[in-house]
Amino acid sequence: MKRWVLIAGGVVVLLLVAALAIPLFIDANRFRPMLEARLTQALARDVKLGDLKLSLFSGSVTASDLSIADNPAYSREPFVQAKSLGVAVEVWPLITSRQLHVKGLTIDHPSISLIQSANGEWNFSNLGGSAPAKPRPASEPASSNDMDLSVKLVKIAAGRFSLGHSGVHARPLVLEDVNLEVKDFSAAAAFPFSLSANVAGGGAIKVNGTAGPLAADTAATPFTVELNLDKLDLAGTGLTQSAPAIAGLISLAGSCTSDGRAARIKGKLKGDKLKLAKGATPAKRAIEFDFAASHDLRKRSGRLEQGDIRIGAAPARLTGSYGEQGESTVLHMTLDGIKMPIPELAEMLPAIAVALPNGSSLEGGTATIKLAMEGAMERLITTGSVSLDNTKLARFDMGRKMAVIEALAGIKGGADTEIQTLASGIHIGPEGMTADNIQLIVPAIGTLSGSGTVNPANALDFKMRATVHTSGVLAVAANTAIPFTVGGTAADPVFRPDVKAVVREEAGKAAAKAAGSLLKGLFGGGKKQ
């Protein structure tokens, strides 16, 4: 028995020695010209490999370097530059007949540059297209079965993807620590894949889905995916570099289906710490956005078909279209909200750089808005109407502020300002906000009307009139429009009598009186003879 054990042990040792010795007799670099030629033919790009090493135990051939050329119309730099390429092979055909049957590919630490041109084509659009046949290396056997490129598994480990546009100065979006896995790859059928990555500047992304069959334009290959973004930093990643006033963190859970020409996207988006205007501070409340959009992949434009916004309990609806023009994103959108709770909206005021008087807050009531947004995001023009109903500007005494106006000195003040209605047309642009046709009903005072502007620094310049509905001390002013101005800032408004308007009105009254007397004289207004 002991003898047979020794014999078996000896056989095992011999097999191990043989396995260790085989690589000494098989030069892996013998397959490099063949592998380069076949990959070049398959990808329609020049492929260069470094020194090859064979490991029979793991059944793999490893190249110390990988370089895949870019489309020369986009860049002279490599499309892919990787630290190494691992090729999983079938060992027995390699040993017995020197045939290289590829089972899988692993690309380690690649740097991949993805570039889209102005006409919508990508630098990988013709990847895998027709390429001129290269002469078969002399070392490659004539059999067409020497190398089988049907790959069961393709992996990218610790990659770096750069996504940019040609002809623009904007920095590209960069994905780091990219791990991509493709199973059962076939050019003629759909295949599953998964991707995870960190986004340079803040955020993480995960994608799971299927793609294929491969289209003649590789970028037009159909796909269906589930997409998850976690805390994507709009400013840090450069996504809003054309509109630097916009910032915040975006999370998304959604899906996308593409036929190669258009993509259908839907999902739930959440925005935290948003800033939507120059000089804004982060919003105190998150925005939730349920949306569905159709997107033209080549034109980089689309239509928002569903856009349900919720700020706490305040709902609104955003719809319209968008498109890229050069380095800008141009919007044609409408925003509608009916009877939204004002306290919920007040949490968003810092995000749009709207300030309330120092120490005050809006309490109770509802708001209705109807706005149209047109133009490039960095020069967006917003027009429409806003109305507030039955709200209160707590800890702001408008009556006391207006008491400096002599004709309104008898107005009763109070710790808060009750607002029955505030309605106005608005125009918002880079130069600030213009409000016109203002109608403000404050029961303790009366009706205030007028128009004015708020510049980007929140400085006020309003021409207003107050019609007081009261008796007693202000009986003389009752139902009389009293002109005044509002200056200072939104945080500290200053009310003053509009002396120029009073002078104009008095001059007008005097002129009207004189004209009346003259006409009376001309047409026999004097005593009859």
Coordinates of C-alpha atoms in Angstrom, one line a residue:
M1 CA 0.0 0.0 0.0
K2 CA 2.8 2.3 0.9
R3 CA 4.5 1.6 -2.4
W4 CA 1.3 2.7 -4.3
V5 CA 1.1 5.9 -2.3
L6 CA 4.6 6.7 -3.2
I7 CA 4.0 6.0 -6.8
A8 CA 0.9 8.2 -6.8
G9 CA 2.7 11.0 -5.1
G10 CA 5.5 10.8 -7.6
V11 CA 3.0 11.0 -10.5
V12 CA 1.5 14.1 -8.9
V13 CA 4.9 15.7 -8.5
L14 CA 5.8 14.9 -12.1
L15 CA 2.6 16.5 -13.3
L16 CA 3.2 19.6 -11.3
V17 CA 6.8 19.8 -12.6
A18 CA 5.5 19.4 -16.1
A19 CA 2.9 22.1 -15.6
L20 CA 5.5 24.4 -14.3
A21 CA 7.8 23.6 -17.2
I22 CA 5.3 24.0 -20.0
P23 CA 5.4 27.8 -20.0
L24 CA 9.1 27.5 -20.6
F25 CA 8.4 25.8 -23.9
I26 CA 5.5 28.0 -24.8
D27 CA 6.4 31.6 -25.6
A28 CA 3.3 33.6 -24.9
N29 CA 4.6 36.5 -27.0
R30 CA 4.2 34.1 -30.0
F31 CA 0.5 35.0 -29.8
R32 CA 1.0 38.7 -29.5
P33 CA 1.0 39.6 -33.3
M34 CA -2.0 37.3 -33.7
L35 CA -3.9 38.9 -30.7
E36 CA -3.1 42.4 -31.8
A37 CA -4.2 41.7 -35.4
R38 CA -7.4 40.1 -34.3
L39 CA -8.3 42.8 -31.8
T40 CA -7.4 45.5 -34.4
Q41 CA -9.7 43.8 -36.9
A42 CA -12.5 43.4 -34.4
L43 CA -12.3 47.0 -33.1
A44 CA -11.3 48.7 -36.3
R45 CA -8.7 50.5 -34.3
D46 CA -4.9 49.9 -33.9
V47 CA -4.4 47.8 -30.8
K48 CA -0.9 47.5 -29.2
L49 CA -0.1 45.0 -26.4
G50 CA 2.9 44.9 -24.1
D51 CA 4.9 41.8 -23.1
L52 CA 2.7 38.7 -22.7
K53 CA 3.0 36.2 -19.9
L54 CA 1.3 32.8 -19.7
S55 CA -0.1 31.3 -16.5
L56 CA -1.4 27.8 -17.0
F57 CA -2.7 27.5 -13.5
S58 CA -5.0 30.4 -13.9
G59 CA -5.5 29.8 -17.6
S60 CA -4.6 33.3 -18.6
V61 CA -2.4 35.4 -20.8
T62 CA -1.5 38.8 -19.4
A63 CA -0.3 41.8 -21.4
S64 CA 1.7 44.3 -19.5
D65 CA 0.2 47.2 -21.4
L66 CA -2.8 47.9 -23.7
S67 CA -3.3 50.8 -26.1
I68 CA -6.3 51.3 -28.4
A69 CA -6.1 54.2 -30.9
D70 CA -8.8 56.9 -31.0
N71 CA -10.6 58.1 -34.1
P72 CA -8.1 60.6 -35.5
A73 CA -11.0 63.0 -36.2
Y74 CA -11.3 63.4 -32.4
S75 CA -7.8 62.9 -30.9
R76 CA -4.3 61.7 -31.5
E77 CA -4.1 60.4 -28.0
P78 CA -5.2 56.8 -27.3
F79 CA -8.9 56.1 -26.9
V80 CA -7.9 53.5 -24.3
Q81 CA -4.7 53.3 -22.3
A82 CA -4.6 50.5 -19.7
K83 CA -2.1 49.2 -17.2
S84 CA -2.6 45.6 -18.3
L85 CA -4.9 43.3 -20.3
G86 CA -5.7 39.8 -18.9
V87 CA -7.0 37.2 -21.4
A88 CA -8.6 34.1 -19.9
V89 CA -8.0 31.2 -22.3
E90 CA -8.8 27.5 -22.6
V91 CA -5.6 25.7 -21.5
W92 CA -5.9 22.4 -23.3
P93 CA -6.2 23.7 -26.9
L94 CA -3.3 26.0 -26.1
I95 CA -1.1 23.1 -24.9
T96 CA -2.0 20.6 -27.5
S97 CA -2.4 22.6 -30.7
R98 CA -1.1 26.1 -29.8
Q99 CA -4.6 27.5 -30.4
L100 CA -5.8 30.6 -28.4
H101 CA -9.4 30.3 -27.4
V102 CA -10.4 33.5 -25.4
K103 CA -13.0 33.0 -22.6
G104 CA -12.7 36.4 -21.0
L105 CA -11.0 39.8 -21.0
T106 CA -10.0 41.9 -18.0
I107 CA -8.7 45.5 -18.5
D108 CA -7.0 46.8 -15.5
H109 CA -6.8 50.5 -14.6
P110 CA -7.8 51.8 -18.1
S111 CA -8.1 55.5 -18.9
I112 CA -10.9 55.9 -21.5
S113 CA -11.8 59.2 -23.3
L114 CA -15.3 59.5 -24.6
I115 CA -15.9 62.5 -26.8
Q116 CA -19.1 63.7 -28.6
S117 CA -18.9 66.0 -31.6
A118 CA -21.3 68.9 -32.3
N119 CA -23.3 66.7 -34.8
G120 CA -23.9 64.1 -32.0
E121 CA -21.4 61.4 -33.1
W122 CA -19.1 59.9 -30.5
N123 CA -15.5 58.9 -31.0
F124 CA -16.5 55.3 -30.4
S125 CA -19.3 55.4 -32.9
N126 CA -17.3 53.5 -35.5
L127 CA -15.6 51.2 -32.9
G128 CA -15.9 47.7 -34.3
G129 CA -16.7 49.0 -37.8
S130 CA -15.0 47.9 -40.9
A131 CA -11.2 48.1 -40.9
P132 CA -8.7 47.3 -43.6
A133 CA -7.5 43.7 -43.4
K134 CA -4.0 43.5 -42.2
P135 CA -1.5 40.8 -43.4
R136 CA -1.6 37.7 -41.3
P137 CA 1.5 37.5 -39.1
A138 CA 3.9 34.9 -40.3
S139 CA 3.8 33.3 -36.8
E140 CA 0.1 32.8 -37.0
P141 CA -1.1 29.5 -38.3
A142 CA -3.3 29.6 -41.4
S143 CA -6.3 27.9 -39.7
S144 CA -9.1 30.4 -39.1
N145 CA -9.9 28.6 -35.8
D146 CA -6.6 29.6 -34.1
M147 CA -8.4 32.3 -32.1
D148 CA -12.0 32.4 -31.0
L149 CA -13.0 35.9 -30.0
S150 CA -16.4 34.9 -28.6
V151 CA -16.0 36.3 -25.1
K152 CA -18.1 35.1 -22.2
L153 CA -16.9 37.8 -19.7
V154 CA -15.4 41.3 -20.2
K155 CA -14.3 43.2 -17.1
I156 CA -12.9 46.7 -16.6
A157 CA -11.4 47.2 -13.2
A158 CA -10.6 50.5 -11.5
G159 CA -11.1 52.5 -14.7
R160 CA -11.2 56.2 -15.4
F161 CA -13.8 57.5 -18.0
S162 CA -13.8 61.0 -19.3
L163 CA -17.0 62.2 -21.0
G164 CA -16.7 65.5 -22.9
H165 CA -17.6 67.4 -26.1
S166 CA -15.3 68.4 -28.9
G167 CA -15.0 72.1 -29.7
V168 CA -16.0 73.4 -26.3
H169 CA -14.0 74.7 -23.3
A170 CA -16.0 73.0 -20.6
R171 CA -14.2 70.4 -18.5
P172 CA -15.4 66.9 -19.1
L173 CA -17.4 64.8 -16.6
V174 CA -15.0 62.2 -15.1
L175 CA -15.9 58.8 -13.6
E176 CA -13.4 57.3 -11.4
D177 CA -13.0 53.8 -9.9
V178 CA -15.1 52.4 -12.8
N179 CA -15.9 48.7 -12.5
L180 CA -17.7 47.4 -15.6
E181 CA -18.7 43.8 -16.2
V182 CA -20.2 42.4 -19.4
K183 CA -21.4 38.8 -19.5
D184 CA -22.1 36.5 -22.5
F185 CA -21.0 39.2 -25.0
S186 CA -22.4 38.8 -28.5
A187 CA -22.5 41.3 -31.2
A188 CA -25.7 39.8 -32.6
A189 CA -27.7 39.6 -29.4
A190 CA -28.5 41.5 -26.2
F191 CA -26.1 41.0 -23.3
P192 CA -26.3 42.0 -19.6
F193 CA -23.9 44.4 -18.1
S194 CA -23.3 46.3 -14.8
L195 CA -21.3 49.4 -14.0
S196 CA -20.4 51.2 -10.8
A197 CA -18.3 54.3 -10.4
N198 CA -17.5 57.4 -8.3
V199 CA -18.0 60.8 -10.0
A200 CA -15.1 63.2 -9.7
G201 CA -16.2 66.2 -7.7
G202 CA -18.8 64.2 -5.7
G203 CA -21.3 61.5 -6.2
A204 CA -21.6 57.8 -7.1
I205 CA -23.4 56.0 -10.0
K206 CA -24.7 52.5 -10.5
V207 CA -26.1 51.1 -13.7
N208 CA -27.5 47.6 -14.4
G209 CA -29.1 46.5 -17.6
T210 CA -28.8 45.0 -21.1
A211 CA -27.4 46.3 -24.4
G212 CA -27.3 45.0 -27.9
P213 CA -27.3 43.8 -30.5
L214 CA -24.5 46.1 -31.6
A215 CA -25.5 48.6 -34.2
A216 CA -23.3 49.7 -37.1
D217 CA -22.9 53.0 -35.1
T218 CA -21.8 51.5 -31.8
A219 CA -23.1 54.5 -29.9
A220 CA -26.6 53.8 -31.4
T221 CA -26.8 50.3 -29.8
P222 CA -30.1 49.9 -28.0
F223 CA -30.1 49.4 -24.3
T224 CA -32.4 49.2 -21.2
V225 CA -31.0 50.1 -17.8
E226 CA -31.8 50.8 -14.2
L227 CA -29.9 53.9 -13.0
N228 CA -29.0 55.1 -9.5
L229 CA -27.2 58.3 -8.7
D230 CA -26.3 59.2 -5.1
K231 CA -25.5 62.7 -4.0
L232 CA -24.2 64.0 -7.3
D233 CA -22.6 67.4 -6.7
L234 CA -23.8 69.6 -9.6
A235 CA -21.1 72.2 -9.1
G236 CA -18.2 69.9 -8.1
T237 CA -18.7 67.6 -11.1
G238 CA -18.9 70.5 -13.6
L239 CA -22.4 69.6 -14.8
T240 CA -23.5 73.2 -14.2
Q241 CA -20.3 75.0 -15.1
S242 CA -22.1 77.0 -17.9
A243 CA -24.5 78.2 -15.1
P244 CA -22.3 78.5 -12.1
A245 CA -25.1 79.9 -9.9
I246 CA -26.7 76.5 -9.9
A247 CA -25.5 74.1 -7.3
G248 CA -26.6 71.3 -5.0
L249 CA -26.7 67.5 -4.5
I250 CA -28.9 65.3 -6.8
S251 CA -29.9 61.7 -6.1
L252 CA -31.9 59.7 -8.7
A253 CA -33.5 56.3 -8.9
G254 CA -34.8 55.7 -12.4
S255 CA -34.8 53.8 -15.7
C256 CA -33.8 54.5 -19.3
T257 CA -34.7 52.6 -22.5
S258 CA -33.1 53.5 -25.8
D259 CA -33.6 52.3 -29.4
G260 CA -30.3 53.9 -30.4
R261 CA -31.8 57.2 -31.6
A262 CA -34.0 58.4 -28.7
A263 CA -34.0 57.5 -25.0
R264 CA -37.0 57.4 -22.7
I265 CA -36.1 58.3 -19.2
K266 CA -38.2 58.3 -16.0
G267 CA -37.6 58.3 -12.4
K268 CA -37.6 60.0 -9.0
L269 CA -35.1 62.8 -8.4
K270 CA -34.3 64.4 -5.1
G271 CA -32.4 67.7 -4.8
D272 CA -30.7 68.7 -1.5
K273 CA -29.0 72.0 -0.6
L274 CA -30.0 73.5 -3.9
K275 CA -28.9 77.0 -5.1
L276 CA -30.7 78.3 -8.2
A277 CA -29.6 81.9 -8.4
K278 CA -26.5 84.1 -8.0
G279 CA -26.0 85.1 -4.4
A280 CA -28.3 82.3 -3.2
T281 CA -27.8 80.2 -0.1
P282 CA -28.6 76.5 0.1
A283 CA -32.3 75.7 0.4
K284 CA -33.4 74.4 3.8
R285 CA -35.8 71.9 2.3
A286 CA -35.3 69.2 -0.3
I287 CA -37.1 69.1 -3.6
E288 CA -38.6 65.9 -5.0
F289 CA -39.2 65.5 -8.7
D290 CA -41.1 62.7 -10.4
F291 CA -40.4 63.0 -14.1
A292 CA -40.6 61.4 -17.5
A293 CA -38.7 62.7 -20.6
S294 CA -37.8 61.8 -24.1
H295 CA -34.3 62.6 -25.2
D296 CA -32.7 62.7 -28.7
L297 CA -29.3 61.2 -28.2
R298 CA -27.7 62.8 -31.3
K299 CA -29.2 66.3 -30.9
R300 CA -28.8 66.3 -27.1
S301 CA -32.2 67.7 -26.7
G302 CA -35.6 66.5 -25.4
R303 CA -39.0 67.1 -23.9
L304 CA -40.0 66.9 -20.3
E305 CA -43.4 65.2 -20.6
Q306 CA -44.0 64.8 -16.8
G307 CA -42.5 66.9 -14.2
D308 CA -44.2 66.7 -10.8
I309 CA -42.4 68.8 -8.2
R310 CA -43.0 68.5 -4.5
I311 CA -41.5 70.8 -1.9
G312 CA -42.8 69.2 1.3
A313 CA -46.6 69.4 0.9
A314 CA -46.4 72.0 -1.9
P315 CA -47.0 70.5 -5.4
A316 CA -46.1 72.1 -8.8
R317 CA -45.8 71.0 -12.4
L318 CA -42.9 71.6 -14.7
T319 CA -43.1 70.8 -18.4
G320 CA -41.4 71.9 -21.7
S321 CA -38.4 71.2 -23.8
Y322 CA -34.6 71.7 -23.5
G323 CA -31.6 71.4 -25.8
E324 CA -27.9 72.0 -25.9
Q325 CA -26.6 75.0 -28.0
G326 CA -22.8 75.1 -27.9
E327 CA -21.8 75.1 -24.2
S328 CA -25.2 76.2 -23.0
T329 CA -28.4 74.4 -22.2
V330 CA -31.5 76.2 -23.5
L331 CA -34.8 75.8 -21.7
H332 CA -38.4 76.4 -22.9
M333 CA -40.4 75.5 -19.8
T334 CA -43.5 76.4 -17.9
L335 CA -44.0 76.0 -14.1
D336 CA -47.5 75.9 -12.6
G337 CA -48.5 75.7 -9.0
I338 CA -51.9 76.2 -7.5
K339 CA -52.6 76.9 -3.8
M340 CA -49.3 75.7 -2.6
P341 CA -48.7 76.0 1.2
I342 CA -46.6 79.1 1.7
P343 CA -44.6 77.9 4.7
E344 CA -43.3 75.0 2.6
L345 CA -42.3 77.4 -0.2
A346 CA -40.6 79.8 2.2
E347 CA -38.0 77.2 2.8
M348 CA -36.9 77.5 -0.8
L349 CA -36.6 81.3 -0.8
P350 CA -32.9 81.3 0.1
A351 CA -32.2 79.1 -2.9
I352 CA -33.5 81.7 -5.3
A353 CA -31.8 84.6 -3.5
V354 CA -35.1 86.1 -2.2
A355 CA -34.8 87.7 1.2
L356 CA -37.5 88.6 3.7
P357 CA -37.2 91.5 6.1
N358 CA -34.8 90.8 8.9
G359 CA -36.3 88.5 11.6
S360 CA -39.5 88.0 9.7
S361 CA -41.1 84.8 8.3
L362 CA -44.1 83.9 6.2
E363 CA -46.8 82.0 8.0
G364 CA -49.9 80.3 6.7
G365 CA -51.7 80.9 3.4
T366 CA -51.3 79.6 -0.1
A367 CA -49.4 80.7 -3.2
T368 CA -50.3 80.3 -6.9
I369 CA -47.7 80.7 -9.6
K370 CA -47.7 80.5 -13.4
L371 CA -44.3 81.1 -14.9
A372 CA -42.6 80.7 -18.3
M373 CA -38.8 80.1 -18.5
E374 CA -37.0 80.9 -21.7
G375 CA -33.3 81.0 -22.8
A376 CA -29.9 79.6 -21.8
M377 CA -29.7 78.6 -18.2
E378 CA -27.0 81.1 -17.4
R379 CA -29.2 83.9 -18.9
L380 CA -32.6 82.5 -18.1
I381 CA -35.6 84.8 -18.4
T382 CA -38.6 84.0 -16.2
T383 CA -41.9 85.8 -16.7
G384 CA -45.4 85.2 -15.3
S385 CA -47.6 85.9 -12.3
V386 CA -47.5 85.2 -8.6
S387 CA -50.2 85.6 -6.0
L388 CA -50.3 85.0 -2.2
D389 CA -53.5 84.6 -0.3
N390 CA -54.3 84.9 3.4
T391 CA -50.8 84.8 4.7
K392 CA -48.9 86.7 7.4
L393 CA -45.5 88.3 7.5
A394 CA -44.7 87.5 11.1
R395 CA -42.5 89.9 13.1
F396 CA -42.7 92.7 10.6
D397 CA -44.8 95.8 11.4
M398 CA -45.6 97.5 8.1
G399 CA -47.8 100.1 9.8
R400 CA -44.9 101.3 11.9
K401 CA -42.6 101.4 8.8
M402 CA -45.1 103.5 6.9
A403 CA -45.8 105.8 9.8
V404 CA -42.9 108.0 8.6
I405 CA -45.2 109.1 5.7
E406 CA -47.1 112.1 7.2
A407 CA -50.4 111.3 5.5
L408 CA -50.3 107.8 6.9
A409 CA -49.0 108.6 10.4
G410 CA -52.1 107.4 12.1
I411 CA -52.0 103.9 10.7
K412 CA -52.2 101.3 13.5
G413 CA -49.3 99.0 13.7
G414 CA -48.9 95.5 15.0
A415 CA -46.3 92.9 15.6
D416 CA -47.3 91.1 12.4
T417 CA -48.5 92.2 8.9
E418 CA -51.6 90.3 7.8
I419 CA -51.8 90.0 4.0
Q420 CA -55.2 89.2 2.5
T421 CA -53.9 89.2 -1.1
L422 CA -50.6 90.0 -2.9
A423 CA -50.7 89.6 -6.7
S424 CA -48.1 90.7 -9.2
G425 CA -46.7 90.2 -12.6
I426 CA -42.9 89.4 -12.5
H427 CA -40.0 89.4 -14.9
I428 CA -36.7 87.8 -13.6
G429 CA -33.4 87.9 -15.5
P430 CA -29.7 88.3 -14.9
E431 CA -30.3 92.0 -14.1
G432 CA -32.7 91.2 -11.3
M433 CA -36.5 91.1 -10.8
T434 CA -39.2 93.5 -12.0
A435 CA -42.6 93.4 -10.4
D436 CA -45.5 95.2 -12.0
N437 CA -49.3 95.6 -11.5
I438 CA -48.7 95.0 -7.8
Q439 CA -52.0 94.7 -5.8
L440 CA -51.4 94.2 -2.1
I441 CA -54.3 94.2 0.3
V442 CA -53.4 94.6 4.0
P443 CA -56.6 94.9 6.1
A444 CA -54.9 97.0 8.7
I445 CA -53.8 99.6 6.1
G446 CA -55.7 99.3 2.9
T447 CA -54.7 98.6 -0.7
L448 CA -51.2 99.2 -1.9
S449 CA -50.4 99.2 -5.7
G450 CA -47.5 100.0 -7.9
S451 CA -44.4 98.5 -9.5
G452 CA -40.6 98.3 -9.0
T453 CA -37.4 96.4 -9.2
V454 CA -35.2 94.2 -7.0
N455 CA -31.6 94.1 -8.2
P456 CA -29.3 91.1 -7.8
A457 CA -28.0 92.6 -4.5
N458 CA -31.6 92.7 -3.3
A459 CA -31.8 96.5 -3.4
L460 CA -35.3 97.8 -3.7
D461 CA -36.7 100.5 -6.0
F462 CA -40.5 100.6 -5.9
K463 CA -43.0 103.4 -6.7
M464 CA -46.2 102.6 -4.8
R465 CA -49.5 104.2 -3.8
A466 CA -51.6 103.5 -0.7
T467 CA -55.3 103.8 -0.6
V468 CA -56.3 103.8 3.0
H469 CA -59.8 102.5 4.1
T470 CA -60.3 103.9 7.5
S471 CA -61.8 106.7 9.6
G472 CA -60.8 108.9 12.5
V473 CA -57.3 110.3 12.3
L474 CA -56.9 109.1 8.7
A475 CA -60.4 110.1 7.5
V476 CA -58.8 112.8 5.4
A477 CA -56.8 110.1 3.6
A478 CA -59.5 107.6 3.2
N479 CA -60.0 106.4 -0.4
T480 CA -57.2 108.8 -1.5
A481 CA -54.1 107.3 -3.2
I482 CA -51.0 108.4 -1.3
P483 CA -47.8 108.0 -3.3
F484 CA -44.7 106.6 -1.5
T485 CA -41.4 104.8 -2.4
V486 CA -39.8 101.7 -1.0
G487 CA -36.0 101.6 -1.0
G488 CA -33.3 100.0 1.1
T489 CA -33.0 96.3 0.8
A490 CA -35.4 93.4 1.0
A491 CA -33.9 92.6 4.4
D492 CA -34.4 96.2 5.6
P493 CA -37.0 98.0 3.5
V494 CA -37.3 101.8 3.8
F495 CA -40.6 103.6 3.2
R496 CA -40.6 107.3 2.2
P497 CA -43.2 109.7 0.9
D498 CA -42.9 110.2 -2.9
V499 CA -42.4 114.0 -2.9
K500 CA -41.9 114.2 -6.6
A501 CA -45.2 112.3 -7.2
V502 CA -47.0 114.7 -4.8
V503 CA -45.6 117.7 -6.6
R504 CA -46.6 116.3 -10.0
E505 CA -50.1 115.6 -8.7
E506 CA -50.5 119.1 -7.1
A507 CA -49.1 120.7 -10.2
G508 CA -51.6 118.7 -12.2
K509 CA -54.4 119.7 -10.0
A510 CA -53.5 123.4 -10.3
A511 CA -53.2 123.1 -14.0
A512 CA -56.6 121.3 -14.2
K513 CA -58.2 124.0 -12.0
A514 CA -56.7 126.8 -14.1
A515 CA -57.8 125.1 -17.3
G516 CA -61.3 124.6 -15.9
S517 CA -61.5 128.3 -15.1
L518 CA -60.3 129.3 -18.6
L519 CA -62.8 127.1 -20.3
K520 CA -65.5 128.3 -18.1
G521 CA -64.7 131.9 -19.1
L522 CA -64.4 131.1 -22.8
F523 CA -67.7 129.3 -22.9
G524 CA -69.7 131.8 -20.9
G525 CA -69.0 130.7 -17.4
G526 CA -69.1 134.4 -16.2
K527 CA -72.2 136.4 -15.0
K528 CA -74.9 137.0 -17.6
Q529 CA -75.3 140.5 -18.8

